[in-house]
Amino acid sequence: MKTTLLVVGRTVEQHFITAINDYVQRTKRYLSFEMEVIPELKNTKSLSMEVQKEKEGELILKALQPGDVVVLLDEGGKEMRSIEFADYMKRKMNTVNKRLVFIIGGPYGFSPKVYEAAHEKMSLSRMTFSHQMVRLIFVEQLYRAMTILNGGPYHHE
Ligand SMILES: C[S@@+](CC[C@H](N)C(=O)[O-])C[C@H]1O[C@@H](n2cnc3c(N)ncnc32)[C@H](O)[C@@H]1O
């Protein structure tokens, strides 16, 4: 199984870039994992929130491949403890043949068409994080899950 984190727009702040890259590299020791960036739309000031979401949604759908298992990162999705997420990843590794694709929306979230295309929704908290910050939180949790499955000393409970 390949795992992809699909995000809308480049990560802009250097402190996030450094930390995200660190966890992506660490995670790759355990899992075939990559972060794929959909370039941000240009001239968004002239677009309404709905039109921006719609256009970003089209780009997200274009980036998907047949057979992808699509999981939206969404405040309203299913919440899991870290050990439950580790178990979830274990089950996916045993059942998904192609790609497991986690998607983080743009500043205004997902269009209805993206919600329709998704198989699952997963929440990292009931609070809302910025679309930039949530990348870091997700890659840290994915790394944590991998260390739980591989018996590493990173997670304590
Ligand atoms: C600023 S939020 C968008 C909030 C927007 N109000 C909405 O309705 O989705 C940008 C993206 O970050 C992700 N996100 C933010 N908080 C999250 C959370 N607690 N759990 C999972 N994903 C989250 C989602 O993918 C969301 O589309």
Coordinates of C-alpha atoms and ligand atoms in Angstrom, one line a residue:
M1 CA 0.0 0.0 0.0
K2 CA 1.1 3.5 -0.8
T3 CA 0.0 6.3 1.6
T4 CA -0.3 9.9 0.2
L5 CA -1.2 13.1 2.0
L6 CA -2.8 15.4 -0.5
V7 CA -2.8 19.1 0.4
V8 CA -4.0 22.3 -1.3
G9 CA -1.3 25.0 -1.6
R10 CA 2.3 25.0 -0.7
T11 CA 3.4 25.1 2.9
V12 CA 4.5 28.7 3.3
E13 CA 6.1 29.1 6.8
Q14 CA 9.6 27.8 7.1
H15 CA 9.1 26.5 10.6
F16 CA 6.3 24.3 9.4
I17 CA 8.2 23.2 6.3
T18 CA 11.2 22.0 8.5
A19 CA 9.0 20.1 11.0
I20 CA 6.8 18.5 8.3
N21 CA 9.8 17.4 6.3
D22 CA 11.3 15.9 9.4
Y23 CA 8.2 13.8 10.2
V24 CA 7.7 12.8 6.5
Q25 CA 11.3 11.5 6.3
R26 CA 11.0 9.6 9.7
T27 CA 7.7 8.1 8.5
K28 CA 9.3 6.8 5.3
R29 CA 11.4 4.5 7.4
Y30 CA 8.3 2.5 8.0
L31 CA 5.8 3.2 5.2
S32 CA 5.7 4.1 1.5
F33 CA 4.6 7.7 2.1
E34 CA 4.6 11.0 0.2
M35 CA 3.0 14.4 0.6
E36 CA 1.6 15.7 -2.7
V37 CA 0.9 19.4 -3.1
I38 CA -1.8 20.8 -5.3
P39 CA -0.6 24.3 -6.3
E40 CA -2.7 27.1 -4.8
L41 CA -5.1 28.9 -7.1
K42 CA -4.0 32.3 -8.4
N43 CA -6.0 35.6 -8.0
T44 CA -8.3 34.1 -5.3
K45 CA -9.3 37.6 -4.1
S46 CA -11.7 37.9 -7.0
L47 CA -13.3 34.5 -6.2
S48 CA -16.1 33.8 -3.7
M49 CA -15.4 31.3 -1.0
E50 CA -17.7 28.8 -2.7
V51 CA -16.1 29.2 -6.1
Q52 CA -12.6 28.8 -4.6
K53 CA -13.7 25.6 -2.9
E54 CA -15.3 24.4 -6.1
K55 CA -12.1 25.0 -8.1
E56 CA -9.8 23.5 -5.5
G57 CA -12.2 20.5 -5.4
E58 CA -11.8 20.0 -9.2
L59 CA -8.0 19.9 -8.7
I60 CA -8.3 17.5 -5.8
L61 CA -10.5 15.1 -7.9
K62 CA -8.0 15.3 -10.8
A63 CA -5.2 14.2 -8.5
L64 CA -7.1 11.0 -7.5
Q65 CA -6.5 7.7 -9.2
P66 CA -8.8 4.7 -9.8
G67 CA -8.7 2.4 -6.8
D68 CA -7.7 5.1 -4.3
V69 CA -9.2 4.8 -0.8
V70 CA -10.0 8.5 0.0
V71 CA -10.0 9.8 3.6
L72 CA -10.8 13.4 4.2
L73 CA -9.3 15.2 7.2
D74 CA -12.3 17.0 8.6
E75 CA -13.3 18.3 12.0
G76 CA -16.6 16.5 11.7
G77 CA -15.0 13.1 11.0
K78 CA -14.3 10.1 13.2
E79 CA -12.0 10.8 16.1
M80 CA -9.4 8.2 17.2
R81 CA -6.9 7.9 19.9
S82 CA -3.3 7.5 18.6
I83 CA -3.3 3.7 19.4
E84 CA -6.6 3.4 17.5
F85 CA -5.1 5.2 14.6
A86 CA -2.2 2.8 14.6
D87 CA -4.6 -0.1 14.5
Y88 CA -6.5 1.6 11.7
M89 CA -3.3 1.9 9.7
K90 CA -2.5 -1.7 10.3
R91 CA -5.9 -2.7 8.9
K92 CA -5.5 -0.5 5.9
M93 CA -2.0 -1.9 5.2
N94 CA -3.6 -5.4 5.1
T95 CA -6.6 -4.4 3.0
V96 CA -5.7 -1.5 0.6
N97 CA -4.1 -2.7 -2.6
K98 CA -3.2 0.7 -4.1
R99 CA -3.2 4.1 -2.5
L100 CA -4.6 5.3 0.8
V101 CA -5.0 9.0 0.3
F102 CA -5.6 11.4 3.2
I103 CA -6.7 14.9 2.0
I104 CA -6.4 18.2 3.8
G105 CA -8.7 20.9 2.4
G106 CA -7.9 24.5 1.6
P107 CA -8.7 27.5 3.8
Y108 CA -12.4 27.1 3.3
G109 CA -12.6 23.3 3.5
F110 CA -13.9 20.9 0.8
S111 CA -16.5 21.3 -2.0
P112 CA -19.6 19.0 -2.0
K113 CA -18.1 17.0 -4.9
V114 CA -15.0 16.1 -2.8
Y115 CA -17.2 15.0 0.1
E116 CA -19.1 12.8 -2.4
A117 CA -15.9 11.2 -3.6
A118 CA -14.6 10.4 -0.1
H119 CA -14.9 7.0 1.5
E120 CA -14.2 8.2 5.1
K121 CA -13.8 11.3 7.2
M122 CA -11.3 11.5 10.0
S123 CA -11.0 14.2 12.7
L124 CA -7.8 15.1 14.5
S125 CA -9.7 17.2 17.1
R126 CA -13.1 18.9 17.3
M127 CA -11.2 22.2 17.1
T128 CA -10.3 23.8 13.7
F129 CA -6.7 24.1 12.7
S130 CA -5.3 26.1 9.9
H131 CA -4.8 24.2 6.7
Q132 CA -1.1 24.7 7.1
M133 CA -0.8 23.6 10.7
V134 CA -3.0 20.5 10.3
R135 CA -0.3 19.0 7.9
L136 CA 2.2 19.0 10.7
I137 CA -0.3 17.5 13.2
F138 CA -1.2 14.7 10.8
V139 CA 2.3 13.7 9.8
E140 CA 3.3 13.6 13.5
Q141 CA 0.3 11.3 14.2
L142 CA 1.2 9.1 11.2
Y143 CA 4.8 8.8 12.4
R144 CA 3.5 8.1 16.0
A145 CA 1.2 5.3 14.6
M146 CA 4.1 3.7 12.8
T147 CA 6.3 3.7 15.9
I148 CA 3.4 2.1 17.9
L149 CA 3.1 -0.6 15.3
N150 CA 6.8 -1.2 15.2
G151 CA 7.4 -1.1 19.0
G152 CA 9.4 2.1 19.0
P153 CA 10.0 4.2 22.2
Y154 CA 8.3 7.4 20.8
H155 CA 4.8 6.8 22.1
H156 CA 4.2 6.4 25.9
E157 CA 1.0 5.3 27.5
Ligands
LIG1 C1 -9.1 26.0 8.0 S1 -9.7 24.4 7.8 C2 -11.2 24.6 6.9 C3 -12.4 24.9 7.9 C4 -13.7 25.1 7.2 N1 -14.5 25.8 8.0 C5 -14.4 23.8 6.9 O1 -15.6 23.8 7.0 O2 -13.8 22.7 6.7 C6 -8.7 23.7 6.5 C7 -8.6 22.2 6.4 O3 -7.9 21.8 7.5 C8 -8.3 20.5 7.9 N2 -8.6 20.5 9.3 C9 -8.7 21.6 10.2 N3 -9.0 21.2 11.4 C10 -9.1 19.9 11.4 C11 -9.3 18.9 12.4 N4 -9.6 19.2 13.7 N5 -9.3 17.6 12.1 C12 -9.1 17.2 10.8 N6 -8.8 18.1 9.8 C13 -8.8 19.4 10.1 C14 -9.5 20.1 7.0 O4 -9.0 19.3 6.0 C15 -9.9 21.5 6.5 O5 -10.5 21.3 5.2

